Structure formats: C-alpha cells, structure tokens
Amino acid sequence: MKNKDHLLILCLSLVSLTISFGQQNFTHSYYPSLSKQVRIINEFGFSLSDDYSNLNNLEDPKIDQWLKAQDSLAEEYFSKNDLLQDYQEKFEEYQNRENGTISMIKVNEERNYFYIKYDHISGTDKLYFKKNLSADEVELFDPGNYDDITEVTYLEPSFDGDKIAIGYQSDENFSSRVRIFDVKNKKFYSEVITNINPSFGGIEWLPDSSGFIYLYFPVVDQNKPDYKKNSYSVLHTLGNIPAKKMKVFGNSNTVNIPADFYPKVKIGSSQDKYIIGYSATSNDYYDAYFAKVSDIVSGNANWIPFFNVEQKVYTTEGEVRGEEFIFRQGNNTGNQISRIQFHSPNFNNPEVLAEGTKENPITQFNVTKDHIYYSKSKLGVEVSLWEIDKEKNITKLKTPFVPGYVTFFGGSVKTNHIGIELDGWISNHTRFIIAEDKNLQKEGLKTETFYPEFENLIAEQIMVEGHDGVEVPLSLIYDPNLLNSQNEVFIYVYGAYGESLSPFFYPIILDWAAQGGILAFPHVRGGGEKGKEWHIQGQKTLKHNSWRDLISCTEALIDKGFTKRGLISLYTYSAGGITAGMAVNERPDLFSSYIAEVPRLNPLGLESSATASSTSYLEYGTVKDSLEFAGLVKMDPYFNLNSENKYPPTLILPASQDDRIPLWDSGKYIAKLQSISGEETPILMDIDYRYGHEGQGNDETVMLYSKIFSFARSNMRQYH
C-alpha cells in the first residue's frame, strides 16, 4: 500500500456536537480554485462533458500549483486531527513489535536462503544469506554503504546460489535498476540493468546461472507515446555491458505479439532444457511459445507455438518436469491441474490430475521432483492443501489452522523440498516446511510475534443476496463481546482482474475490530472468489455487478443489525476505485466516508489516453467498440458524479509517481466533487510525491494508515 503526507481541518457535527479538531466550513470557495476547461466528447451517440480536461496537462505550472495546493489542504486537515497521532503511536508499536523484521525471503532450489532484515542499530534494511536453514546467518549487503541504493525492492537468487539480483528504484517513475551481487566475494558485478520493471517481468536466470533473461522496455518516459510499449525479452550474460544485451523474444517475423502485450519468458529450474515465452496481458490466459535453452544462448532462437488463449492455460504457472508440462487450466465447471507430454502436446484433451469447482477452485500449485502440491480456496477465504504423488494419488494435508491464503516457496523439480506460508484473517502468517511424512513443520526463520489484542476476534463469512438474486460472499471480523447495532464498520472492497480478496493478517487493520468496530470484506463480482465466471461477471459491460454487489452487502450490514447508517466507512485501492466510486455515486447515503488509495476514477478518460495501462482494456473495455464504450461511460465515477447527490466526506490518496494511473485521474474527480459538495463535507486529495503505485517503507505505511483510519473514524455519524 501507499503513503501520503498532507492535511485540512474537519468540522464534524453530530447534530450540534463539534469534535476537537476545530471548526471549519468546506465551501466551494475554500478549496483551491481551478478554472474549468470543458471538452465535449461525442462518440457512439454519447455527448459527455469533460469539465476539467485541463488537468490532463500535468506539465502546466498552474495545474502543478493547484495539485500542490490540494495536498497542502490535506496536510492542514490532518495536522488538526487529534486522532492521527493516537493512531500513529499505536501503529508504530505494532510495526516495532516485530524486532529484526525479516522480509522478501527467497529460497532457491539449493535451499539457500536470502532475505532482508531490518537492523535497528543502523536503521537500514540489510541483505542476509544462509547456506541452508540451519546454517549461520551471513550479512551480504548494507544499502547504507551505497549512495545510489536507498531501498531494496526486488531480490532473485541464481539457481546455484552464487549470485543474486538486487533491484532498487531509479530516477524514472516506471523503471527500476538491477545489479548482480557476487555472494562468495561480497561485491557487485559492474553492470547495472535499466529499463526493467520486475512487476511486469523480473530476472529469469539461465539454468547454469551464467546470465539471465529479462523484459526490456525501450521507452520508460510517461510523456512519450510509446511508453511501456514494444517491450521484448533480452539475454544478458554476466560480465558483459548491458548494451550487449541480445533480443531473444518479442514481436518478430515468426512471433506475433501486439505492441502493448508483454513478451516475457520463464525458466523454472536448473534442469530446464526449454524456455517458455509468453505473450502476457492483464488477462488470465496467454499465448505461449517454447525454444531450446541452447538455441537461445547461441543466438539462434527458434520459437515454436505451444498453446493459445483459447486453451485456457493460466498465465505463466506451468512447470516443465522432464518431458512433461504440468499446468493449471480453466474448464466449464471450474478449473483443473493438467499434464501433457512436452513433445506431443494436446492442450484440448490433456491428462487431468485434479479438479476444482467454481466455488472451490484450485488457486495455486507447485511441482517438485516426485510430487505436485496445490491449494483450493472455498469462496476465496477457506483454503485446503493437497498433494498428488507419483501414482496420481491425491492426499489432503492437515494444516494447523484453516488458512485463508497460501503460497508455496522453494519448490523445484530438482528436489522434493518445498515450503508453504499460511495466512488468515486472524491467524498470523506462518511459514512451514512440508516434511516427507506430509506433516507441516515450522520453518523457524522468523521469530513469532504475538498479538493478544486480537484473541477475542472471530472471522465469519455470510452470504448476501445481490441485486439480481445471486449470492455474494461477505467476510466479517469483529469481537462478539462488543457486537451491537452501533458498531462502526470499515469496508474494504476491490473486485477486479479476477483477484480474490483473500484473508491476510495485518495488525494495523485488525485494530479497528479490536476497538469494537467491524471489518467487512465484500467479495464482489470482478474478483475470483467463485472462479473465472465470477471475474467475467464483473468485467466490461457487466461491471455494474461489482458496485451493486457492494451496495447489497452494505445494505445487508444495516438490515441484519450489525450497524446503522452513518457508521460505515468505505475504503478501496487501485482498480477498486471503480467499484467503490460508483457505489458512492449510486448510494452516497450509505457511507459515512469514502477513502480511495491510488484509485482508478476516470476509466473512460484513461482508456482514451495515450498513457492507458497497456492491456487494461481487456478488463474494462475499449473505447473503439460501441458496446464497450458504453460500458466505460456507465462505470466511470468521474463522469457519473451527480450535482443532486449529497456526497460523504472523501479522501483520495493518489501517487505522483504512479506508472499505471496518472495523477490527473484523481485530480479531475476531486475537482468536480469539490465543485458540487456542500458545506462541512471535507473533500480532500492527499498526494504521495515520493512513491508510485505500490511499495513503501514502514514509516510511510504507518502514516498512511493513520490518515486512513483517523479520517474514517472522524467522520462517523448517525443519520436521524
């Protein structure tokens, strides 16, 4: 999540009660002034008024000044919000409770451990190494000794464990820098890799660890028309200068990859003889090709078509094991784990090893030398763990608690060693090794941290009837001893890209429930809680199901006596801005406040712009199609703001360095909302001028959530 440092005063009147932040009316004249520059959009029979089209020009000094004034206004508000400091102190204590916090743990197939650990003495995050889990810890690298590396954001060790790629932020918004560290000699190789973004495609080490392949972006400047487009995968051999990189996969005479797709590759183990190349998008299914490793290294790449999107092979999850290819695949009733012979592939009629249903789909899998492990997630929150042996026997593994989320680590077709991390709404994330007897043994690398504050909390999932009769899962966390109809509710919603809102243990968020509130997580359509179809039902022209599911869940909280109107704060992140923003547009009366972090609020504008997020049209629709254009109009929170509505207090938290959603997206929404809002309703935009769409330090995270929760709680009020 993100951070922002800013403020303004809020007068909260509960009837005649004034909270201690001071008295201030939020009238139109109070907000920074900005002249309208109206642009009329006439397309496919629509006539739309883009009232603040001038905000698209972020290079305009007047626009820059207006944005900074908005940020200062938010700064003023939070400087006078007494709750902010209380939250800060509490959240810092939660963060500091995990002394020597370990993060970014990477385990390669040699069972070498690499991880970042915070050093409280030096105040820096250092890189450490263990030859194996029981070996002594060795400090490898301290960013404090380097002027250009302030924060490590990415790690990828080689298969042999002798090298590790270390990523960190560069001066460009989108591109990172990656350097290769020599583990034995504790020094960097000379080369510095640029024009790379590990979120889109990181380092893929060659099987012999002599070099690697990565996704190269020729244009990383957001102001240029080919920004993020025409990328291709390149081979870099250790010791060479980056300029000698060799293009190995991308659009060519033999491989057809559109300019806005991402031609990235995967190498699964040191035993791989083949490299899989993917035409990657924001969709679940890709086209794929394969080539011999030896041909790639010699400069004679011969890419052979492997599978296509119609064969429903999930993303880059497939694993090569000897002469077989094991993969997750969609089907008419849910999904399955399938297997084909590499040199006689039949993706339309593969060998099926395990199956998942729409409401209990297979969500992850990992392949070892003799086994296949996979997880299923019932309605997005109840995970079960399974093993397939050599004879294709399936065994359910026993877990110490019912997890809500699982991730595998350290698995490789070279060995049978594999680990797993389990997480839940109220169960702290814990790492285990799967032993030969199928039992889970605690890994023990990280010291367990206890939070007695949350011992009384329970998590449950209820089903809510949606606007069209479809049942929508709604997860709730609360203390049953404090439950009554006056509970303050904090809703977190997403609902996009088929991503399930899976359970996660996070003390800063759980604190809301520990203080007597209710945490609510609606699993709306657009997510993946009920499989691929659940995602499709919240895409493009069906996107309205996402926000109407949210409205149904919010109404159910009131109808079932969990809370009352005026005690419900709505929070979202990124693509969830469409779901939440449109719910607020249609039912502003339901929410006491609306908070959105790096949100997408003007999807029609973004899909029309040169800075569109490449393949995001696959999720939302394209402006080139009349039906999908109509869908974009219908789902656009900015264009659907209504001057007749009484909107709740609103806090928008964009990032100036965001490579996916430009600052004007939030700016236009705030400008229009401020122009129609009434008195005593704070409409604020708190801009993060340091970070991008994701990733920040502990201090920034504490400040961010202190603002989010102080804003939410400050604006609780009951309607009479």
Short mmCIF file of N, CA and C in Angstrom, two decimals, residues 515-617:
data_model
loop_
_atom_site.label_atom_id
_atom_site.label_comp_id
_atom_site.label_asym_id
_atom_site.label_seq_id
_atom_site.Cartn_x
_atom_site.Cartn_y
_atom_site.Cartn_z
N GLN A 515 -10.97 -2.60 18.59
CA GLN A 515 -11.53 -1.44 19.29
C GLN A 515 -13.05 -1.43 19.27
N GLY A 516 -13.66 -2.52 18.81
CA GLY A 516 -15.12 -2.62 18.83
C GLY A 516 -15.79 -2.39 17.50
N GLY A 517 -15.01 -2.17 16.45
CA GLY A 517 -15.59 -1.99 15.12
C GLY A 517 -15.74 -3.31 14.39
N ILE A 518 -16.26 -3.23 13.19
CA ILE A 518 -16.41 -4.40 12.33
C ILE A 518 -15.63 -4.15 11.04
N LEU A 519 -14.82 -5.12 10.66
CA LEU A 519 -14.15 -5.10 9.37
C LEU A 519 -14.99 -5.93 8.41
N ALA A 520 -15.30 -5.37 7.24
CA ALA A 520 -16.16 -6.06 6.27
C ALA A 520 -15.46 -6.12 4.92
N PHE A 521 -15.46 -7.31 4.32
CA PHE A 521 -14.79 -7.52 3.03
C PHE A 521 -15.79 -8.15 2.06
N PRO A 522 -16.48 -7.35 1.26
CA PRO A 522 -17.41 -7.91 0.26
C PRO A 522 -16.63 -8.53 -0.90
N HIS A 523 -16.94 -9.78 -1.23
CA HIS A 523 -16.25 -10.49 -2.32
C HIS A 523 -17.09 -10.34 -3.59
N VAL A 524 -17.04 -9.16 -4.16
CA VAL A 524 -17.94 -8.79 -5.25
C VAL A 524 -17.48 -9.39 -6.57
N ARG A 525 -18.41 -9.41 -7.53
CA ARG A 525 -18.07 -9.89 -8.86
C ARG A 525 -17.02 -8.98 -9.50
N GLY A 526 -16.17 -9.60 -10.28
CA GLY A 526 -14.96 -8.94 -10.78
C GLY A 526 -13.74 -9.55 -10.14
N GLY A 527 -13.91 -10.11 -8.93
CA GLY A 527 -12.86 -10.85 -8.26
C GLY A 527 -12.89 -12.30 -8.71
N GLY A 528 -12.16 -13.16 -8.00
CA GLY A 528 -12.08 -14.56 -8.39
C GLY A 528 -12.61 -15.53 -7.36
N GLU A 529 -13.41 -15.03 -6.39
CA GLU A 529 -13.83 -15.88 -5.28
C GLU A 529 -14.69 -17.06 -5.71
N LYS A 530 -15.38 -16.92 -6.82
CA LYS A 530 -16.20 -18.03 -7.34
C LYS A 530 -15.69 -18.47 -8.72
N GLY A 531 -14.39 -18.35 -8.92
CA GLY A 531 -13.82 -18.83 -10.16
C GLY A 531 -13.84 -17.80 -11.28
N LYS A 532 -13.48 -18.25 -12.47
CA LYS A 532 -13.34 -17.37 -13.63
C LYS A 532 -14.65 -16.68 -13.99
N GLU A 533 -15.77 -17.38 -13.88
CA GLU A 533 -17.05 -16.78 -14.24
C GLU A 533 -17.38 -15.60 -13.33
N TRP A 534 -16.99 -15.68 -12.06
CA TRP A 534 -17.22 -14.58 -11.11
C TRP A 534 -16.46 -13.34 -11.57
N HIS A 535 -15.28 -13.54 -12.12
CA HIS A 535 -14.49 -12.45 -12.68
C HIS A 535 -15.20 -11.85 -13.90
N ILE A 536 -15.61 -12.70 -14.82
CA ILE A 536 -16.24 -12.24 -16.06
C ILE A 536 -17.50 -11.44 -15.76
N GLN A 537 -18.25 -11.85 -14.74
CA GLN A 537 -19.50 -11.17 -14.40
C GLN A 537 -19.29 -9.78 -13.82
N GLY A 538 -18.02 -9.39 -13.61
CA GLY A 538 -17.72 -8.04 -13.13
C GLY A 538 -16.77 -7.31 -14.05
N GLN A 539 -16.75 -7.69 -15.33
CA GLN A 539 -15.89 -7.07 -16.32
C GLN A 539 -16.69 -6.24 -17.32
N LYS A 540 -16.03 -5.28 -17.92
CA LYS A 540 -16.55 -4.56 -19.09
C LYS A 540 -18.02 -4.15 -18.90
N THR A 541 -18.90 -4.57 -19.82
CA THR A 541 -20.31 -4.14 -19.77
C THR A 541 -21.07 -4.72 -18.59
N LEU A 542 -20.46 -5.68 -17.87
CA LEU A 542 -21.09 -6.26 -16.68
C LEU A 542 -20.49 -5.69 -15.39
N LYS A 543 -19.69 -4.65 -15.52
CA LYS A 543 -19.01 -4.09 -14.34
C LYS A 543 -19.99 -3.61 -13.29
N HIS A 544 -21.20 -3.24 -13.69
CA HIS A 544 -22.18 -2.75 -12.71
C HIS A 544 -22.46 -3.78 -11.61
N ASN A 545 -22.26 -5.08 -11.91
CA ASN A 545 -22.46 -6.09 -10.87
C ASN A 545 -21.51 -5.88 -9.70
N SER A 546 -20.31 -5.36 -9.97
CA SER A 546 -19.33 -5.16 -8.90
C SER A 546 -19.85 -4.18 -7.86
N TRP A 547 -20.26 -2.99 -8.32
CA TRP A 547 -20.67 -1.99 -7.33
C TRP A 547 -22.06 -2.27 -6.76
N ARG A 548 -22.91 -2.97 -7.50
CA ARG A 548 -24.22 -3.30 -6.93
C ARG A 548 -24.11 -4.44 -5.93
N ASP A 549 -23.13 -5.33 -6.11
CA ASP A 549 -22.84 -6.31 -5.06
C ASP A 549 -22.39 -5.61 -3.79
N LEU A 550 -21.55 -4.59 -3.94
CA LEU A 550 -21.08 -3.82 -2.79
C LEU A 550 -22.25 -3.14 -2.09
N ILE A 551 -23.14 -2.55 -2.86
CA ILE A 551 -24.31 -1.89 -2.26
C ILE A 551 -25.17 -2.91 -1.51
N SER A 552 -25.36 -4.09 -2.11
CA SER A 552 -26.16 -5.13 -1.45
C SER A 552 -25.53 -5.55 -0.12
N CYS A 553 -24.21 -5.70 -0.12
CA CYS A 553 -23.51 -6.10 1.11
C CYS A 553 -23.62 -5.01 2.18
N THR A 554 -23.52 -3.76 1.77
CA THR A 554 -23.63 -2.64 2.72
C THR A 554 -25.02 -2.58 3.31
N GLU A 555 -26.04 -2.73 2.48
CA GLU A 555 -27.41 -2.74 2.98
C GLU A 555 -27.64 -3.90 3.93
N ALA A 556 -27.04 -5.05 3.64
CA ALA A 556 -27.21 -6.21 4.50
C ALA A 556 -26.63 -5.98 5.89
N LEU A 557 -25.52 -5.25 5.97
CA LEU A 557 -24.94 -4.94 7.28
C LEU A 557 -25.92 -4.15 8.14
N ILE A 558 -26.68 -3.29 7.52
CA ILE A 558 -27.68 -2.50 8.24
C ILE A 558 -28.90 -3.36 8.56
N ASP A 559 -29.41 -4.06 7.54
CA ASP A 559 -30.63 -4.86 7.71
C ASP A 559 -30.47 -5.97 8.73
N LYS A 560 -29.27 -6.53 8.82
CA LYS A 560 -29.03 -7.64 9.75
C LYS A 560 -28.64 -7.15 11.15
N GLY A 561 -28.63 -5.83 11.36
CA GLY A 561 -28.40 -5.28 12.68
C GLY A 561 -26.96 -5.18 13.13
N PHE A 562 -26.02 -5.28 12.18
CA PHE A 562 -24.61 -5.13 12.54
C PHE A 562 -24.26 -3.67 12.83
N THR A 563 -24.96 -2.75 12.20
CA THR A 563 -24.61 -1.34 12.31
C THR A 563 -25.79 -0.49 11.88
N LYS A 564 -25.57 0.82 11.85
CA LYS A 564 -26.58 1.76 11.37
C LYS A 564 -25.99 2.66 10.30
N ARG A 565 -26.87 3.24 9.53
CA ARG A 565 -26.42 4.17 8.51
C ARG A 565 -25.67 5.33 9.17
N GLY A 566 -24.60 5.75 8.54
CA GLY A 566 -23.77 6.80 9.10
C GLY A 566 -22.56 6.29 9.86
N LEU A 567 -22.50 4.95 10.00
CA LEU A 567 -21.37 4.35 10.72
C LEU A 567 -20.58 3.40 9.82
N ILE A 568 -20.58 3.68 8.51
CA ILE A 568 -19.94 2.79 7.55
C ILE A 568 -18.97 3.57 6.68
N SER A 569 -17.69 3.30 6.88
CA SER A 569 -16.65 3.91 6.05
C SER A 569 -16.24 2.95 4.95
N LEU A 570 -16.06 3.47 3.75
CA LEU A 570 -15.71 2.65 2.59
C LEU A 570 -14.29 2.95 2.14
N TYR A 571 -13.48 1.89 2.02
CA TYR A 571 -12.09 2.03 1.58
C TYR A 571 -11.84 1.12 0.39
N THR A 572 -11.00 1.60 -0.54
CA THR A 572 -10.61 0.78 -1.67
C THR A 572 -9.22 1.15 -2.13
N TYR A 573 -8.76 0.40 -3.13
CA TYR A 573 -7.39 0.55 -3.62
C TYR A 573 -7.37 0.29 -5.12
N SER A 574 -6.63 1.12 -5.87
CA SER A 574 -6.35 0.89 -7.28
C SER A 574 -7.62 0.67 -8.10
N ALA A 575 -7.73 -0.49 -8.78
CA ALA A 575 -8.87 -0.77 -9.66
C ALA A 575 -10.18 -0.79 -8.90
N GLY A 576 -10.12 -0.97 -7.58
CA GLY A 576 -11.34 -0.94 -6.77
C GLY A 576 -12.01 0.41 -6.76
N GLY A 577 -11.30 1.45 -7.26
CA GLY A 577 -11.89 2.78 -7.32
C GLY A 577 -13.15 2.82 -8.15
N ILE A 578 -13.24 1.97 -9.17
CA ILE A 578 -14.46 1.93 -9.99
C ILE A 578 -15.60 1.35 -9.18
N THR A 579 -15.37 0.21 -8.55
CA THR A 579 -16.40 -0.43 -7.74
C THR A 579 -16.89 0.49 -6.63
N ALA A 580 -15.96 1.02 -5.86
CA ALA A 580 -16.33 1.86 -4.72
C ALA A 580 -16.90 3.20 -5.18
N GLY A 581 -16.23 3.82 -6.17
CA GLY A 581 -16.67 5.14 -6.63
C GLY A 581 -18.08 5.13 -7.18
N MET A 582 -18.42 4.08 -7.93
CA MET A 582 -19.78 4.01 -8.49
C MET A 582 -20.80 3.65 -7.41
N ALA A 583 -20.42 2.88 -6.41
CA ALA A 583 -21.33 2.61 -5.30
C ALA A 583 -21.67 3.91 -4.56
N VAL A 584 -20.66 4.76 -4.37
CA VAL A 584 -20.88 6.05 -3.72
C VAL A 584 -21.75 6.94 -4.60
N ASN A 585 -21.55 6.88 -5.92
CA ASN A 585 -22.39 7.68 -6.82
C ASN A 585 -23.85 7.26 -6.75
N GLU A 586 -24.09 5.95 -6.71
CA GLU A 586 -25.47 5.47 -6.72
C GLU A 586 -26.11 5.52 -5.35
N ARG A 587 -25.34 5.31 -4.28
CA ARG A 587 -25.91 5.32 -2.93
C ARG A 587 -24.99 6.06 -1.95
N PRO A 588 -24.84 7.37 -2.14
CA PRO A 588 -23.97 8.13 -1.22
C PRO A 588 -24.47 8.13 0.21
N ASP A 589 -25.78 7.88 0.40
CA ASP A 589 -26.36 7.89 1.74
C ASP A 589 -25.87 6.75 2.60
N LEU A 590 -25.31 5.69 1.98
CA LEU A 590 -24.91 4.50 2.74
C LEU A 590 -23.59 4.67 3.48
N PHE A 591 -22.79 5.65 3.08
CA PHE A 591 -21.42 5.70 3.56
C PHE A 591 -21.13 6.99 4.34
N SER A 592 -20.48 6.82 5.48
CA SER A 592 -20.11 7.99 6.29
C SER A 592 -18.85 8.65 5.74
N SER A 593 -18.03 7.89 5.01
CA SER A 593 -16.85 8.45 4.36
C SER A 593 -16.41 7.50 3.26
N TYR A 594 -15.67 8.06 2.31
CA TYR A 594 -15.13 7.29 1.19
C TYR A 594 -13.64 7.59 1.07
N ILE A 595 -12.84 6.52 1.11
CA ILE A 595 -11.37 6.66 1.09
C ILE A 595 -10.84 5.76 -0.03
N ALA A 596 -10.04 6.33 -0.93
CA ALA A 596 -9.52 5.54 -2.06
C ALA A 596 -8.04 5.83 -2.26
N GLU A 597 -7.26 4.76 -2.31
CA GLU A 597 -5.81 4.86 -2.46
C GLU A 597 -5.41 4.49 -3.88
N VAL A 598 -4.58 5.33 -4.49
CA VAL A 598 -4.17 5.21 -5.91
C VAL A 598 -5.31 4.66 -6.77
N PRO A 599 -6.48 5.30 -6.74
CA PRO A 599 -7.67 4.71 -7.37
C PRO A 599 -7.79 5.02 -8.86
N ARG A 600 -8.51 4.18 -9.54
CA ARG A 600 -8.92 4.43 -10.92
C ARG A 600 -10.33 5.02 -10.85
N LEU A 601 -10.46 6.30 -11.21
CA LEU A 601 -11.72 7.02 -11.07
C LEU A 601 -12.25 7.58 -12.39
N ASN A 602 -11.43 7.54 -13.41
CA ASN A 602 -11.83 8.04 -14.73
C ASN A 602 -11.42 7.03 -15.80
N PRO A 603 -12.00 5.81 -15.75
CA PRO A 603 -11.57 4.77 -16.69
C PRO A 603 -11.80 5.11 -18.15
N LEU A 604 -12.87 5.83 -18.45
CA LEU A 604 -13.08 6.24 -19.84
C LEU A 604 -11.96 7.16 -20.30
N GLY A 605 -11.59 8.11 -19.44
CA GLY A 605 -10.51 9.02 -19.79
C GLY A 605 -9.18 8.31 -19.94
N LEU A 606 -8.94 7.34 -19.05
CA LEU A 606 -7.66 6.64 -19.08
C LEU A 606 -7.56 5.73 -20.30
N GLU A 607 -8.65 5.04 -20.63
CA GLU A 607 -8.62 4.16 -21.80
C GLU A 607 -8.59 4.96 -23.10
N SER A 608 -8.95 6.25 -23.04
CA SER A 608 -8.89 7.11 -24.22
C SER A 608 -7.52 7.75 -24.40
N SER A 609 -6.70 7.69 -23.36
CA SER A 609 -5.45 8.45 -23.36
C SER A 609 -4.29 7.63 -23.91
N ALA A 610 -3.23 8.34 -24.23
CA ALA A 610 -2.02 7.68 -24.72
C ALA A 610 -1.30 6.93 -23.61
N THR A 611 -1.65 7.24 -22.35
CA THR A 611 -0.97 6.60 -21.21
C THR A 611 -1.81 5.46 -20.62
N ALA A 612 -2.73 4.93 -21.42
CA ALA A 612 -3.53 3.79 -20.95
C ALA A 612 -2.60 2.66 -20.50
N SER A 613 -3.03 1.93 -19.45
CA SER A 613 -2.20 0.88 -18.88
C SER A 613 -2.18 -0.35 -19.77
N SER A 614 -1.62 -0.19 -20.93
CA SER A 614 -1.42 -1.27 -21.90
C SER A 614 -2.66 -2.12 -22.10
N THR A 615 -2.73 -3.28 -21.44
CA THR A 615 -3.82 -4.21 -21.72
C THR A 615 -5.00 -4.07 -20.75
N SER A 616 -5.14 -2.94 -20.09
CA SER A 616 -6.25 -2.76 -19.15
C SER A 616 -7.60 -2.79 -19.87
N TYR A 617 -7.62 -2.53 -21.19
CA TYR A 617 -8.87 -2.59 -21.94
C TYR A 617 -9.48 -3.99 -21.92
#
